[in-house]
C-alpha positions as YAML, in Angstrom:
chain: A
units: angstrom
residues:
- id: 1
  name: UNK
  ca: [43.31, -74.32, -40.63]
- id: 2
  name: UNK
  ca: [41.84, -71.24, -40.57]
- id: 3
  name: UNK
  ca: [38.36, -73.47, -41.44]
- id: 4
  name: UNK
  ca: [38.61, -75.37, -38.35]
- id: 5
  name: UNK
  ca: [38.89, -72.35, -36.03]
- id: 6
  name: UNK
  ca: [35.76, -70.79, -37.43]
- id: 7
  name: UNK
  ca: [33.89, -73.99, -36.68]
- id: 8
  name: UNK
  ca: [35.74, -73.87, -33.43]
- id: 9
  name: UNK
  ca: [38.28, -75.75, -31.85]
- id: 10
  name: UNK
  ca: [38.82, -76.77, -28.06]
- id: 11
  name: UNK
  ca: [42.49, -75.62, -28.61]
- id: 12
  name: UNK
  ca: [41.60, -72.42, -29.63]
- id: 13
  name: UNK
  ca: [38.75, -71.23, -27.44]
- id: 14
  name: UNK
  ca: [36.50, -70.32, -29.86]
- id: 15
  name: UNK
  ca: [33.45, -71.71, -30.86]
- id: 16
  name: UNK
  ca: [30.77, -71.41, -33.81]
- id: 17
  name: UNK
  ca: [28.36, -68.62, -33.73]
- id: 18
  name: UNK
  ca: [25.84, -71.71, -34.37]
- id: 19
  name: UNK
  ca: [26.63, -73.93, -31.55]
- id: 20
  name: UNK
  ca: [23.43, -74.55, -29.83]
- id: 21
  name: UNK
  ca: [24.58, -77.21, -27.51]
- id: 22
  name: UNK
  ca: [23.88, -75.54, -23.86]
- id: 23
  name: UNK
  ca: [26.79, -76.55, -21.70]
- id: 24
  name: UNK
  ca: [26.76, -77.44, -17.57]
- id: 25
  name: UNK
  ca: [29.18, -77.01, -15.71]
- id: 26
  name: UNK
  ca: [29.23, -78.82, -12.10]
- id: 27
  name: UNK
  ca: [31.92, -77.78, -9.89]
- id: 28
  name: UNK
  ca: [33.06, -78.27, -6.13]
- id: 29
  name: UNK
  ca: [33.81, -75.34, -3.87]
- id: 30
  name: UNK
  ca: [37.51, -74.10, -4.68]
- id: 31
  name: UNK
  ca: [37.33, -76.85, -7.52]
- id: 32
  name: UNK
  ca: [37.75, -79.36, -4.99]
- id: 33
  name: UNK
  ca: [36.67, -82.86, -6.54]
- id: 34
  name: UNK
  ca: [32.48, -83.48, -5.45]
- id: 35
  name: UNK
  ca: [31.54, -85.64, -3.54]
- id: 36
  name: UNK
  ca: [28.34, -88.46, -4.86]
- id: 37
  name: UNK
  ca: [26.28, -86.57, -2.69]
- id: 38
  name: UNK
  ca: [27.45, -83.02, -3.83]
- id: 39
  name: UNK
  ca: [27.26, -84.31, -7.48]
- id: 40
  name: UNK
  ca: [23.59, -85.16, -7.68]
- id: 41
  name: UNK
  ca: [22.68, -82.21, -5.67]
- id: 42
  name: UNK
  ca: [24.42, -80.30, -8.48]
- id: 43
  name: UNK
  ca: [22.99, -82.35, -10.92]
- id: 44
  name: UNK
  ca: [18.87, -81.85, -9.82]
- id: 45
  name: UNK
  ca: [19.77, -78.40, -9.40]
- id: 46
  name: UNK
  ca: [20.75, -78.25, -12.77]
- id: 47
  name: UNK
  ca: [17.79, -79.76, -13.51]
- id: 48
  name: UNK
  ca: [15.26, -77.67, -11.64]
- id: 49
  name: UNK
  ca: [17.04, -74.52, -13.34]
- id: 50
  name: UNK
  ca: [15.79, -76.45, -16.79]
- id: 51
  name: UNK
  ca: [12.48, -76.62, -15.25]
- id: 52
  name: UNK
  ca: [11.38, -73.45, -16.54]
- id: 53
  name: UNK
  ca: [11.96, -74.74, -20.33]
- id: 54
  name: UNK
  ca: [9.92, -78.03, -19.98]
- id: 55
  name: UNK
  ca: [7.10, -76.50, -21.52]
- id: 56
  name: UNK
  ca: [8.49, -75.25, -25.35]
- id: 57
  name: UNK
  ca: [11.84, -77.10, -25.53]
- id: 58
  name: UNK
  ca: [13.07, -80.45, -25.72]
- id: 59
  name: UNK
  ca: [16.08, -82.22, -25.42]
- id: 60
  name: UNK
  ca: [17.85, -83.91, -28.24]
- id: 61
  name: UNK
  ca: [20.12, -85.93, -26.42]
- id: 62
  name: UNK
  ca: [22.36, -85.55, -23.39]
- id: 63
  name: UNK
  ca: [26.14, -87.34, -22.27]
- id: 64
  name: UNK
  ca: [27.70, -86.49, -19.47]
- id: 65
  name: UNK
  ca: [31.52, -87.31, -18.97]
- id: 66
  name: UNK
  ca: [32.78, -87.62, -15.47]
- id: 67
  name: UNK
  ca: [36.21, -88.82, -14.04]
- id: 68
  name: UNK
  ca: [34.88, -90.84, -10.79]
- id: 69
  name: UNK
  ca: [38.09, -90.45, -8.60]
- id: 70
  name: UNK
  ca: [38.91, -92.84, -5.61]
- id: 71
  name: UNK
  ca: [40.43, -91.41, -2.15]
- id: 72
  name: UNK
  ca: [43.32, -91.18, -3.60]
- id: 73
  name: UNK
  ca: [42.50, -88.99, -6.75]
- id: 74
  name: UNK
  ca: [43.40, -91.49, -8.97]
- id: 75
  name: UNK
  ca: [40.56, -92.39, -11.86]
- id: 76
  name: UNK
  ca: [38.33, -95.33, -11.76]
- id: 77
  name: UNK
  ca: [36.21, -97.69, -13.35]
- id: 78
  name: UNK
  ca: [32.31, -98.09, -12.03]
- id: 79
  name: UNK
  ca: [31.63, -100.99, -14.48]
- id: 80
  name: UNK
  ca: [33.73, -103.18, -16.60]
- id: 81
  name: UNK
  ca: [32.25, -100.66, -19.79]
- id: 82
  name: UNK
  ca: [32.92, -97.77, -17.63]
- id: 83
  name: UNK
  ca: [29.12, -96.64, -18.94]
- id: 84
  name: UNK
  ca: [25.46, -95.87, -17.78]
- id: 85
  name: UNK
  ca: [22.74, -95.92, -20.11]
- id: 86
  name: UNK
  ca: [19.54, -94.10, -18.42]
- id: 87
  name: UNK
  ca: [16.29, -94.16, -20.94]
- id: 88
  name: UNK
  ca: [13.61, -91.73, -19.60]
- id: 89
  name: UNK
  ca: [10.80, -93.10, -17.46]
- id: 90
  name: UNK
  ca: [7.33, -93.59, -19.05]
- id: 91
  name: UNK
  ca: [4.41, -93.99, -16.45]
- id: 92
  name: UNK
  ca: [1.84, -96.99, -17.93]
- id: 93
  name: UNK
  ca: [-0.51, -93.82, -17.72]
- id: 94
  name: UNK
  ca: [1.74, -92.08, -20.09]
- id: 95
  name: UNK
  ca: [2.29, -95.33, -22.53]
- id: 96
  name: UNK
  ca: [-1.96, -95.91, -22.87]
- id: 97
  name: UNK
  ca: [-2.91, -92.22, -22.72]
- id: 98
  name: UNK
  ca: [-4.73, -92.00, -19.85]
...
């Protein structure tokens, strides 16, 4: 066991002196659920903080997990897969080089 803590372990709050995976964390005031609106705010301000590494980095891939509440709290389903797949836009500029 010892093993899996040095890799790291959610259950023991420690993580690998390797991990490169940058984590974001979105939150509502007083961790009060967001909002739609208040999560895509959060979510292009995430994204304009990024901004400033467009030039020499790249991402390799990116998931994000969210628990879409109703009115009530309780968790729901947006689709019958309960999953978005978003590929990156390419302008027809972009795709012929111009």
């Amino acid at each position: 066991m010892a093993s899996r803590a040095k890799q790291g372990s959610r259950k023991t709050g420690t993580f690998r002196e390797d991990n490169t995976t940058l984590k974001i964390k979105l939150r509502g005031k007083d961790n009060v659920p967001l909002s739609m609106q208040e999560l895509r705010e959060c979510m292009l301000e995430a994204m304009l903080r990024l901004k400033e590494y467009e030039k020499d980095y790249r991402a390799k891939f990116a998931t994000i997990y969210l628990t879409v509440i109703n009115e009530n709290g309780e968790p729901v389903r947006i689709n019958n897969a309960n999953e978005l797949t978003i590929y990156s836009y390419k302008a027809a500029a972009d795709e012929h080089g111009v």
